[in-house]
Structure formats: C-alpha cells, structure tokens
PDB file with SEQRES, HELIX, SHEET and CRYST1 records, atoms N, CA, C and O in Angstrom:
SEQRES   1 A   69  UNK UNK UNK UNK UNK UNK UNK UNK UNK UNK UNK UNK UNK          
SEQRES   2 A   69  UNK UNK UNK UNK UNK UNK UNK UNK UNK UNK UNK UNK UNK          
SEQRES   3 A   69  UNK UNK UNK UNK UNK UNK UNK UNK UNK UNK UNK UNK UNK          
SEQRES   4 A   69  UNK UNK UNK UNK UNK UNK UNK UNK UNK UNK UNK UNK UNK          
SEQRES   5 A   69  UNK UNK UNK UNK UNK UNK UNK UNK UNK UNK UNK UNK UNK          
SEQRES   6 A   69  UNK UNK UNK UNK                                              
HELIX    1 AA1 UNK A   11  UNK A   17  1                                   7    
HELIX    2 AA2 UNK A   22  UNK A   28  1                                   7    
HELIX    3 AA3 UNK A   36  UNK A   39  1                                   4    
HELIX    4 AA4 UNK A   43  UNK A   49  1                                   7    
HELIX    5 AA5 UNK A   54  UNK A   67  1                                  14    
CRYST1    1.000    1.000    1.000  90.00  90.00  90.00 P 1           1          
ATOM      1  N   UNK A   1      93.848 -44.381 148.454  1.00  0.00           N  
ATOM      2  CA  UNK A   1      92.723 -43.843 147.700  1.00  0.00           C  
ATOM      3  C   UNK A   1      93.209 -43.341 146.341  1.00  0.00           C  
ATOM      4  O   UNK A   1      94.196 -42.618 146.211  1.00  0.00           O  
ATOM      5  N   UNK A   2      92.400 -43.801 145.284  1.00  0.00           N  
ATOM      6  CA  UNK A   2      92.709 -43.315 143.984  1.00  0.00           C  
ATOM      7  C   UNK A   2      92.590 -41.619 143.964  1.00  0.00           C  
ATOM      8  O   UNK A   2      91.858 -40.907 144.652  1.00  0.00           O  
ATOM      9  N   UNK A   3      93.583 -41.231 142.918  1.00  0.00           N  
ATOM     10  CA  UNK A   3      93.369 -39.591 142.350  1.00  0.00           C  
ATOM     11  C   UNK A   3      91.930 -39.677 142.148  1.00  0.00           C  
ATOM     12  O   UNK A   3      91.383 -40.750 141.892  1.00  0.00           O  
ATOM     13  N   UNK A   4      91.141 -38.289 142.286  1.00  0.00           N  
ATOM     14  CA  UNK A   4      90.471 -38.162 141.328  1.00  0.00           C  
ATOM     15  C   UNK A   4      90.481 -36.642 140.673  1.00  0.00           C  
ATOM     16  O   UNK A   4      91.176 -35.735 141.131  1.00  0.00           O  
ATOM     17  N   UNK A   5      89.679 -36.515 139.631  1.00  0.00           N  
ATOM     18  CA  UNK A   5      90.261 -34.942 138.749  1.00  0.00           C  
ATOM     19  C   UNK A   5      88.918 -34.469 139.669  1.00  0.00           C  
ATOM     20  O   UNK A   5      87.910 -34.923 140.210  1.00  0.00           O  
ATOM     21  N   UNK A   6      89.915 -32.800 139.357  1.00  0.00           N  
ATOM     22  CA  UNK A   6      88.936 -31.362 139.671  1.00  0.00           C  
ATOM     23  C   UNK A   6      89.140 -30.397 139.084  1.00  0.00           C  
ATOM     24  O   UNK A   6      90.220 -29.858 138.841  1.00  0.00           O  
ATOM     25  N   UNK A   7      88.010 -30.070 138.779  1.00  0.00           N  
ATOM     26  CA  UNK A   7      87.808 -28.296 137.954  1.00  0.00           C  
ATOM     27  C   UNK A   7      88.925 -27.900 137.802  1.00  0.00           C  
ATOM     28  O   UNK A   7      89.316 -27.806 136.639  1.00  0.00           O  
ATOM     29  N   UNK A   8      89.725 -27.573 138.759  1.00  0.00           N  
ATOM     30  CA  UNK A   8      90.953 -26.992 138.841  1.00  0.00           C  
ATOM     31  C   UNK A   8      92.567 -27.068 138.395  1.00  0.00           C  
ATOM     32  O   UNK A   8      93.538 -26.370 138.102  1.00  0.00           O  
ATOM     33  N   UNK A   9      92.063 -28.591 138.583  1.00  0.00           N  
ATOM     34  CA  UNK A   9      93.192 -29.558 137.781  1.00  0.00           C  
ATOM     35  C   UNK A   9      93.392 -28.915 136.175  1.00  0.00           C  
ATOM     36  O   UNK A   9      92.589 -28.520 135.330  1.00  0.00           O  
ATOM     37  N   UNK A  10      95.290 -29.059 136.234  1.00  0.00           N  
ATOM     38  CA  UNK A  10      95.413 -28.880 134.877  1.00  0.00           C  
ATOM     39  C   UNK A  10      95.227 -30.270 133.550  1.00  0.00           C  
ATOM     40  O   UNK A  10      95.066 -31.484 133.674  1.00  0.00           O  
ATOM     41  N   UNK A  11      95.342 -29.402 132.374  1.00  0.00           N  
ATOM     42  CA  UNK A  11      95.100 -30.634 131.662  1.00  0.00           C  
ATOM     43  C   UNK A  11      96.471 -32.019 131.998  1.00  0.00           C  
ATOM     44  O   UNK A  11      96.425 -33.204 132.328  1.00  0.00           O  
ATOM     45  N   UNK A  12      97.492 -31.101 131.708  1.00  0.00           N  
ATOM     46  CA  UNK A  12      98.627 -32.022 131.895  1.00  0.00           C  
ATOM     47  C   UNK A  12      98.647 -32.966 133.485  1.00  0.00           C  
ATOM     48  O   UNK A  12      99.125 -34.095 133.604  1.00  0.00           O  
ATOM     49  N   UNK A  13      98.087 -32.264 134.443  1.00  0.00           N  
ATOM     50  CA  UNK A  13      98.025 -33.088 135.669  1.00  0.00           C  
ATOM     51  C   UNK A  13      96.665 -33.989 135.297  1.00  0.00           C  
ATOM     52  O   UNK A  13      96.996 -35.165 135.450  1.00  0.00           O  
ATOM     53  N   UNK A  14      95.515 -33.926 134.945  1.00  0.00           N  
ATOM     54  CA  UNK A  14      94.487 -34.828 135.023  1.00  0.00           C  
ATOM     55  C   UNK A  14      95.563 -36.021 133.742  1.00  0.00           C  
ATOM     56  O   UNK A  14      95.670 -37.164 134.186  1.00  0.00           O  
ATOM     57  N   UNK A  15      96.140 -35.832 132.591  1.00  0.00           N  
ATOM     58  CA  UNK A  15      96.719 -36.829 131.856  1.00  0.00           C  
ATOM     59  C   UNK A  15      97.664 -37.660 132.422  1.00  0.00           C  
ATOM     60  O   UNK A  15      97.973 -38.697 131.835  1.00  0.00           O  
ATOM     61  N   UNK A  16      98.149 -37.371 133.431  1.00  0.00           N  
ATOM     62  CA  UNK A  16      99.170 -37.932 134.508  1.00  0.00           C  
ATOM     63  C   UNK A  16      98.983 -38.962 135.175  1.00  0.00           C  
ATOM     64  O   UNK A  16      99.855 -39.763 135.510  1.00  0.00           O  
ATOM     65  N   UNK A  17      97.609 -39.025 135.462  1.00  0.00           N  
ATOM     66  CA  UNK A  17      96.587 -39.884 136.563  1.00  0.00           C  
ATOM     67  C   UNK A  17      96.447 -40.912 135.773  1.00  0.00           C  
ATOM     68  O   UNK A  17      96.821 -41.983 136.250  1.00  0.00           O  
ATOM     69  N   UNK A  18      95.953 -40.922 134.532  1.00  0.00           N  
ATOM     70  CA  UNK A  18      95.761 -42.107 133.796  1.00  0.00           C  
ATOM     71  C   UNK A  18      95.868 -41.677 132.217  1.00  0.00           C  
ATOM     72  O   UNK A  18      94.920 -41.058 131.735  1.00  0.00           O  
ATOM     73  N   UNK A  19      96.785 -41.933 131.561  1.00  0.00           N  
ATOM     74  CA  UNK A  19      96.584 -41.718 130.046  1.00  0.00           C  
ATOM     75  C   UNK A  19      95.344 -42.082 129.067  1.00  0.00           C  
ATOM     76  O   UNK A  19      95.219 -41.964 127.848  1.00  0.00           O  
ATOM     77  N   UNK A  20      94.413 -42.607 130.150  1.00  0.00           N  
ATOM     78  CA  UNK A  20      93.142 -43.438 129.351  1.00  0.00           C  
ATOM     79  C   UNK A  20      92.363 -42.277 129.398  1.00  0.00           C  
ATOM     80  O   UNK A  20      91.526 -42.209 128.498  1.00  0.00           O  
ATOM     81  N   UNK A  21      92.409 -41.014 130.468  1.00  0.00           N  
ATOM     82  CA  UNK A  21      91.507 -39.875 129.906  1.00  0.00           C  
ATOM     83  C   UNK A  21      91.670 -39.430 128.846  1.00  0.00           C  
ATOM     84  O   UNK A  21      90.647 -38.927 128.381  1.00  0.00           O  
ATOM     85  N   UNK A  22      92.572 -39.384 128.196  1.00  0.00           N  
ATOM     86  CA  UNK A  22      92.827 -38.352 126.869  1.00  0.00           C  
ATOM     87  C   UNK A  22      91.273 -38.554 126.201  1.00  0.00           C  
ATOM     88  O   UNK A  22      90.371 -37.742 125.994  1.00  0.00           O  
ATOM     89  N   UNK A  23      91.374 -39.841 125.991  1.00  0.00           N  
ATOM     90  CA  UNK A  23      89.929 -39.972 125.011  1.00  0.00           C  
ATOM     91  C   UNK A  23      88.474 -39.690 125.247  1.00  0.00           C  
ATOM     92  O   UNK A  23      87.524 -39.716 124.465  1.00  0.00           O  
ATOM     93  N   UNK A  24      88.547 -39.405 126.558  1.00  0.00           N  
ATOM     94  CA  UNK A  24      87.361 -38.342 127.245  1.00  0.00           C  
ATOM     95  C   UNK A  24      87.621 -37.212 126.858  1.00  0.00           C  
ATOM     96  O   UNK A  24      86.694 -36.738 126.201  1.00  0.00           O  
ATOM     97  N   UNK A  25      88.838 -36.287 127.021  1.00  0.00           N  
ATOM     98  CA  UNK A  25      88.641 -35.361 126.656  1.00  0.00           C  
ATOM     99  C   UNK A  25      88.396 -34.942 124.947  1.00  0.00           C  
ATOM    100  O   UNK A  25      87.723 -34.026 124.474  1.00  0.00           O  
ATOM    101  N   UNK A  26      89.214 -35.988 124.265  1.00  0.00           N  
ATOM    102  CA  UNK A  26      89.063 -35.789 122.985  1.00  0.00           C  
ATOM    103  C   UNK A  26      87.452 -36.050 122.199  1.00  0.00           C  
ATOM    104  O   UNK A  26      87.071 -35.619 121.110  1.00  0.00           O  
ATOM    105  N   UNK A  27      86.835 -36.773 123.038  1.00  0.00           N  
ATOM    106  CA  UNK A  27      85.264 -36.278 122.271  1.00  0.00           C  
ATOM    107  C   UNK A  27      84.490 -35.211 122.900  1.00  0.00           C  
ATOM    108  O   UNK A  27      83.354 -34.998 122.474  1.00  0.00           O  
ATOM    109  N   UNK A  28      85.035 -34.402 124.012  1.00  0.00           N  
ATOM    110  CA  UNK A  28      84.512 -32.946 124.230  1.00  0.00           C  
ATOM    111  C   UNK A  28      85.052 -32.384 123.181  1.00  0.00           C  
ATOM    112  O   UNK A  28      84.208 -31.612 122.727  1.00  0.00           O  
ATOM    113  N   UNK A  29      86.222 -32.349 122.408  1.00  0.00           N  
ATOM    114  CA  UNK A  29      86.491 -31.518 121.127  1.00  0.00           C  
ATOM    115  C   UNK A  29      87.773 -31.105 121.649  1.00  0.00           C  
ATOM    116  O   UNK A  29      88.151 -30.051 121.137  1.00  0.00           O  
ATOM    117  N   UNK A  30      88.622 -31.631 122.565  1.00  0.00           N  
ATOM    118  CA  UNK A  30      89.849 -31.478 122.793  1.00  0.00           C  
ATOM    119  C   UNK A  30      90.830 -32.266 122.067  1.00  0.00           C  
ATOM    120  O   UNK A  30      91.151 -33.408 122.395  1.00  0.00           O  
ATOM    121  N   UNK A  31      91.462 -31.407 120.721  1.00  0.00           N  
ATOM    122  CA  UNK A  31      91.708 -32.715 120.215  1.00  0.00           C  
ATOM    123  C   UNK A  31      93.468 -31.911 120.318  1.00  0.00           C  
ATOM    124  O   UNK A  31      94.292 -32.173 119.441  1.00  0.00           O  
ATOM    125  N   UNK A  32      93.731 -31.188 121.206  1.00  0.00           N  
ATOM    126  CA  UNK A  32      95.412 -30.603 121.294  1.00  0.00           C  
ATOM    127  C   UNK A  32      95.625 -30.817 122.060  1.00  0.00           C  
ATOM    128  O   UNK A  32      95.862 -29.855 122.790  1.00  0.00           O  
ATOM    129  N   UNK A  33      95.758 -32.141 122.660  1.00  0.00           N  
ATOM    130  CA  UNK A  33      95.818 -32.551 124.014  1.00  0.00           C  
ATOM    131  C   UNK A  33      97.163 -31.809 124.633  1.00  0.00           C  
ATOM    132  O   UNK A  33      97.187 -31.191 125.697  1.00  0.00           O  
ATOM    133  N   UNK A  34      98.454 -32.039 123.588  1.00  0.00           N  
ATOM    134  CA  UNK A  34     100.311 -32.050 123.504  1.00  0.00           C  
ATOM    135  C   UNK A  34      99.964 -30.154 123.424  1.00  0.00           C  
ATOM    136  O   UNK A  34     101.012 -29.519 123.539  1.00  0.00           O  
ATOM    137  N   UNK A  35      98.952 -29.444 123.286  1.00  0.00           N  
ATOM    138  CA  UNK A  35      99.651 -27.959 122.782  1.00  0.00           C  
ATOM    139  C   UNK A  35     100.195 -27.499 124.374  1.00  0.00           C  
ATOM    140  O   UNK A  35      99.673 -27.688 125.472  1.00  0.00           O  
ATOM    141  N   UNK A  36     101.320 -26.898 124.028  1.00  0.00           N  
ATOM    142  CA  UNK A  36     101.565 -26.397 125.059  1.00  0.00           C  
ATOM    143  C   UNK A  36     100.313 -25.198 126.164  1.00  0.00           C  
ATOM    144  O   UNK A  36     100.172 -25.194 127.387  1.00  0.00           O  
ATOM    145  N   UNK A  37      99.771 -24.525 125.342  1.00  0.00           N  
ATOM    146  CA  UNK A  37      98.414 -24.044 125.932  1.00  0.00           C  
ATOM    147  C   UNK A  37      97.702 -24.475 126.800  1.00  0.00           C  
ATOM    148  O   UNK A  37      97.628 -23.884 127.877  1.00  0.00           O  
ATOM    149  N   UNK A  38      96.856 -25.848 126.501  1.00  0.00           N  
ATOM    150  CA  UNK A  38      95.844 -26.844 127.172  1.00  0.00           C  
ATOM    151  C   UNK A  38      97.130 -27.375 128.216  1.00  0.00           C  
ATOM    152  O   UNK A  38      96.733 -26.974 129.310  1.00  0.00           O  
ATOM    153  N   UNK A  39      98.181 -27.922 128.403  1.00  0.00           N  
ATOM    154  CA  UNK A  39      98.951 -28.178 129.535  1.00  0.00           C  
ATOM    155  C   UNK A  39      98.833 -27.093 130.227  1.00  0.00           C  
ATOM    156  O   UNK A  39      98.836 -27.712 131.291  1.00  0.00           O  
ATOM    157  N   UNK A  40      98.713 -25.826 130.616  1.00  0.00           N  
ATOM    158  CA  UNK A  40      98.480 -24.907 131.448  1.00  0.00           C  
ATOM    159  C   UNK A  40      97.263 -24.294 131.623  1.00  0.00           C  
ATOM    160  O   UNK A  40      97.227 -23.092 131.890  1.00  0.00           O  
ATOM    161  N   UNK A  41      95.966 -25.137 131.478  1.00  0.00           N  
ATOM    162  CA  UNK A  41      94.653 -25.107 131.308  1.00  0.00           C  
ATOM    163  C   UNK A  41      94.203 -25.847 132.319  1.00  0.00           C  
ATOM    164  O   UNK A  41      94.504 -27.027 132.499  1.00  0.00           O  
ATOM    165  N   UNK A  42      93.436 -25.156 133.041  1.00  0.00           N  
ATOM    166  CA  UNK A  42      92.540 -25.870 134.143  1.00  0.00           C  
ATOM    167  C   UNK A  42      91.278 -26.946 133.282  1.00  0.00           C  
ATOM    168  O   UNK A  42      91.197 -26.842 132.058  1.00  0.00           O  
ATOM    169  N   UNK A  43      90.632 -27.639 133.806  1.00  0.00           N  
ATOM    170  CA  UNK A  43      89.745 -28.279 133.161  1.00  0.00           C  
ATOM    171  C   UNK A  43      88.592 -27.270 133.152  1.00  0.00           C  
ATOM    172  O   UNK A  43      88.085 -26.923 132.085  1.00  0.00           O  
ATOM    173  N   UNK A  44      88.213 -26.842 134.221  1.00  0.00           N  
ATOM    174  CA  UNK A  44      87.205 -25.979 134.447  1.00  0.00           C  
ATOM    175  C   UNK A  44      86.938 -24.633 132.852  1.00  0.00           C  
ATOM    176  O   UNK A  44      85.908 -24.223 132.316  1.00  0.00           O  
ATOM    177  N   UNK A  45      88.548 -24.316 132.565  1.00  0.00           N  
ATOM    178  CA  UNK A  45      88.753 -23.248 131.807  1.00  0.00           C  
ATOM    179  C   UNK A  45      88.682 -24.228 130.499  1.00  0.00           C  
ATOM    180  O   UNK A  45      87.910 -23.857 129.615  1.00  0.00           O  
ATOM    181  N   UNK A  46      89.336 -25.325 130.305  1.00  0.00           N  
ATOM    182  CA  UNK A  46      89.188 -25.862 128.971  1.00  0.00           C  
ATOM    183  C   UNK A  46      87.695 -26.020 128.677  1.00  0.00           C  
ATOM    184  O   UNK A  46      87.307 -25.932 127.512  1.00  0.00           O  
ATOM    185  N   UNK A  47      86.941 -26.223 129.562  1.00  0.00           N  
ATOM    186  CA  UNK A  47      85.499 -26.116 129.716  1.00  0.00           C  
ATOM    187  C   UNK A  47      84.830 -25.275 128.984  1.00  0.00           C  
ATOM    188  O   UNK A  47      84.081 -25.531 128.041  1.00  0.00           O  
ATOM    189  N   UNK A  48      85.086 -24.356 129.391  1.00  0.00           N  
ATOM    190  CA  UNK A  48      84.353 -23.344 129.131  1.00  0.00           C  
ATOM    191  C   UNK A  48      84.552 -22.579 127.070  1.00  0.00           C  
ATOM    192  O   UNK A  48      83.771 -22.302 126.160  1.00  0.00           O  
ATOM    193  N   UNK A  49      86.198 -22.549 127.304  1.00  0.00           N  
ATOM    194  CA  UNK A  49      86.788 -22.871 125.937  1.00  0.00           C  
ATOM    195  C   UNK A  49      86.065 -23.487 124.847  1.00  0.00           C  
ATOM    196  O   UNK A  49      85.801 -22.825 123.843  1.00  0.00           O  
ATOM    197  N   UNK A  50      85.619 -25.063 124.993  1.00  0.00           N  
ATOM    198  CA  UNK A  50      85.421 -25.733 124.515  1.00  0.00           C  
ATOM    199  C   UNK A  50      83.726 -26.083 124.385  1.00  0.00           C  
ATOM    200  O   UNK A  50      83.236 -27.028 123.767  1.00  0.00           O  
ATOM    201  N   UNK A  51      83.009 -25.036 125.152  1.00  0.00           N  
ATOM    202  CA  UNK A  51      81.690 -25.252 125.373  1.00  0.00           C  
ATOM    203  C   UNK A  51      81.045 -25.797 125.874  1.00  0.00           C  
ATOM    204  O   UNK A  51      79.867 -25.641 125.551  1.00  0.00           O  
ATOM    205  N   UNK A  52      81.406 -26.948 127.161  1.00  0.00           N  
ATOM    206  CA  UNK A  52      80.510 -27.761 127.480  1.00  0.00           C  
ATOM    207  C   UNK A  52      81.199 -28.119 129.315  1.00  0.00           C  
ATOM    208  O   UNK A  52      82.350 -28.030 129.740  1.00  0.00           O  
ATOM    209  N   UNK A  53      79.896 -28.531 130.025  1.00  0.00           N  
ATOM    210  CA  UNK A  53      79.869 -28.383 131.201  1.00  0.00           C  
ATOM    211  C   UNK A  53      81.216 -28.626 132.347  1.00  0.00           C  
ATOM    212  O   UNK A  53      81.606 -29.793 132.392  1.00  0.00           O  
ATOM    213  N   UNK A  54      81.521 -28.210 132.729  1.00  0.00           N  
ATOM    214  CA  UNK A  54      82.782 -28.729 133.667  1.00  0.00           C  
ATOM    215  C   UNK A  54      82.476 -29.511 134.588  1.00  0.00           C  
ATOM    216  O   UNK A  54      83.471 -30.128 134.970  1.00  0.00           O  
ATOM    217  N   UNK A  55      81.461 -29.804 135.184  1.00  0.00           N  
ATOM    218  CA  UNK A  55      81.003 -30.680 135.780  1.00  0.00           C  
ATOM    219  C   UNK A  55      80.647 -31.877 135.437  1.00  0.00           C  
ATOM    220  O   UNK A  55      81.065 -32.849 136.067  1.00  0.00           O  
ATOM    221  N   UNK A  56      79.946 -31.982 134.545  1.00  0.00           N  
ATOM    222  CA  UNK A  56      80.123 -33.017 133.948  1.00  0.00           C  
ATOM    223  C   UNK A  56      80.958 -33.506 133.356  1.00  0.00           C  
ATOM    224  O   UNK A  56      80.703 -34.679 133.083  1.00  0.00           O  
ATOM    225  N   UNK A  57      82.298 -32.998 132.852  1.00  0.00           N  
ATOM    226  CA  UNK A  57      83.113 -33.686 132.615  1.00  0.00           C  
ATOM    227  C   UNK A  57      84.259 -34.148 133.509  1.00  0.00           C  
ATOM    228  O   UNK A  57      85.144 -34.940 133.185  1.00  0.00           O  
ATOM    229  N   UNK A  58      84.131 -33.624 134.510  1.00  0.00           N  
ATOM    230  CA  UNK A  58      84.708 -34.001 135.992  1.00  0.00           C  
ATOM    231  C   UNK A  58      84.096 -35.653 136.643  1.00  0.00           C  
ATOM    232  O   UNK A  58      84.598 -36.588 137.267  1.00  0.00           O  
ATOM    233  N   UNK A  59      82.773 -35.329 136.078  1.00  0.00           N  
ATOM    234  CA  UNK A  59      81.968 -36.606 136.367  1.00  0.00           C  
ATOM    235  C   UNK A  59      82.274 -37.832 135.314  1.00  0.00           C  
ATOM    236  O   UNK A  59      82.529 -38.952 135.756  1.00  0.00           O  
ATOM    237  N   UNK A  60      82.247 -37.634 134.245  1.00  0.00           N  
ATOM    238  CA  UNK A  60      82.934 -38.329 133.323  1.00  0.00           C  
ATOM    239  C   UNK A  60      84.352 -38.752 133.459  1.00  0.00           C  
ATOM    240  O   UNK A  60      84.514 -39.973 133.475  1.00  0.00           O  
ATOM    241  N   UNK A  61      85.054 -38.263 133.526  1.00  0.00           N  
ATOM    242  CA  UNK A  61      86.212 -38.568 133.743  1.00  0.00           C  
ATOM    243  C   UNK A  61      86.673 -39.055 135.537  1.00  0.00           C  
ATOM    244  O   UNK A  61      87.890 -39.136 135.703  1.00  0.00           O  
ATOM    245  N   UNK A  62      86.051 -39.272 136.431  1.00  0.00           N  
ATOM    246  CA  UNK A  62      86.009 -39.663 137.402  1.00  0.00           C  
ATOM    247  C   UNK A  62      85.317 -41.157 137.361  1.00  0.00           C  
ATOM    248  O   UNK A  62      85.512 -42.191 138.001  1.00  0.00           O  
ATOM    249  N   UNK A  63      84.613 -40.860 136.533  1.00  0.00           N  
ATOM    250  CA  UNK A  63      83.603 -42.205 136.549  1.00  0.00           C  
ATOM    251  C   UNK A  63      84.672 -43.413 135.478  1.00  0.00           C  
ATOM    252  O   UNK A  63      84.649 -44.630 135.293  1.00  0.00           O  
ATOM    253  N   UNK A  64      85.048 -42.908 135.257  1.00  0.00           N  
ATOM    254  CA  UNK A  64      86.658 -43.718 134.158  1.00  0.00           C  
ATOM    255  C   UNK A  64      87.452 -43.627 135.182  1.00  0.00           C  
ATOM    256  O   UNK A  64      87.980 -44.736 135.266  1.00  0.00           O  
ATOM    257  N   UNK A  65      87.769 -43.090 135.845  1.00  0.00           N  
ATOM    258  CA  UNK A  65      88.552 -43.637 136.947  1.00  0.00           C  
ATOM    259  C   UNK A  65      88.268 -45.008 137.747  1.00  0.00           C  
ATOM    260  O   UNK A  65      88.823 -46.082 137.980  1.00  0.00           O  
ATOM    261  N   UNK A  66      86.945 -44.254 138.054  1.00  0.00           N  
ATOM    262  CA  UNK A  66      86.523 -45.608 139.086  1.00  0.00           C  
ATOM    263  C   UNK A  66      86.309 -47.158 137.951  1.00  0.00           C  
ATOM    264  O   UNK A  66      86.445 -48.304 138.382  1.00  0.00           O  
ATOM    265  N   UNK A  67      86.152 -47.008 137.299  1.00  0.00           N  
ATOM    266  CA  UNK A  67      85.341 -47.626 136.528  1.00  0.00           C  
ATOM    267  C   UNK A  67      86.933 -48.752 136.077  1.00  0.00           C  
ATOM    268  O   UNK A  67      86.949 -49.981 135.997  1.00  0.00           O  
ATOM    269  N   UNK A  68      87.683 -48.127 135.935  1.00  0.00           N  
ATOM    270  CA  UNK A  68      89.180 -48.809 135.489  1.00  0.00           C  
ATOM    271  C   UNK A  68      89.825 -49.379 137.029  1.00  0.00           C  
ATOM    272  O   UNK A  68      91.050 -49.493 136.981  1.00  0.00           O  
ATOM    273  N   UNK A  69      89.430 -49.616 137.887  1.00  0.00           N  
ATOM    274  CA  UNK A  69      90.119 -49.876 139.150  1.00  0.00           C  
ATOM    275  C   UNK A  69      89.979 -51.760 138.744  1.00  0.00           C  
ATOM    276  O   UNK A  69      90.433 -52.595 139.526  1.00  0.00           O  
TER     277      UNK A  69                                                      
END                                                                             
C-alpha cells in the first residue's frame, strides 16, 4: 500500500514520499520548502501558518499521490 500524508506529518517526511508534492505545497504559499523551520512543521501547523485548510490539503496532496501511481 502506498504512503499517504497526514495532518501530522512533517513537512520534510510528506517531501520524502514523493518530491512531486513540493509543488502542492508551493501554491498554498509555501515557498521555504529547504528552511530548516517548515522541516520540523507538521502539515496541519504549516496550515494554519499559512492560512488555509489542512484538510484539504491533505486531500490534495493525497489525491497526487493516487493520481501518480
């Protein structure tokens, strides 16, 4: 069974899974993917950071998962 990301997941572990997320996260407005900061950032918390739903971007970026198989 493929990974898939969660809330909880850090940034550096969801980039691990597939380097093709970066560019999901980078049009939520994550554009420090490398700062050392966001590597010790849950998604849930970059979320919130960054203004916009954690759930849905869990869904987004899951759906690029599946979607790349």
């Amino acid at each position: 069974m493929a990974k898939q990301v969660t809330k909880d997941m850090y940034i550096a572990e969801v980039l691990q899974i597939d380097p093709g997320l970066a560019g999901i996260l980078m049009e939520t407005g994550m554009h420090c993917l490398g700062c050392p900061s966001s590597q010790r950032e849950s998604v849930e918390e970059a979320a919130m950071v960054h203004g916009f739903n954690a759930d849905e971007l869990v869904k987004k970026l899951n759906d690029y998962l599946e979607s790349a198989k």
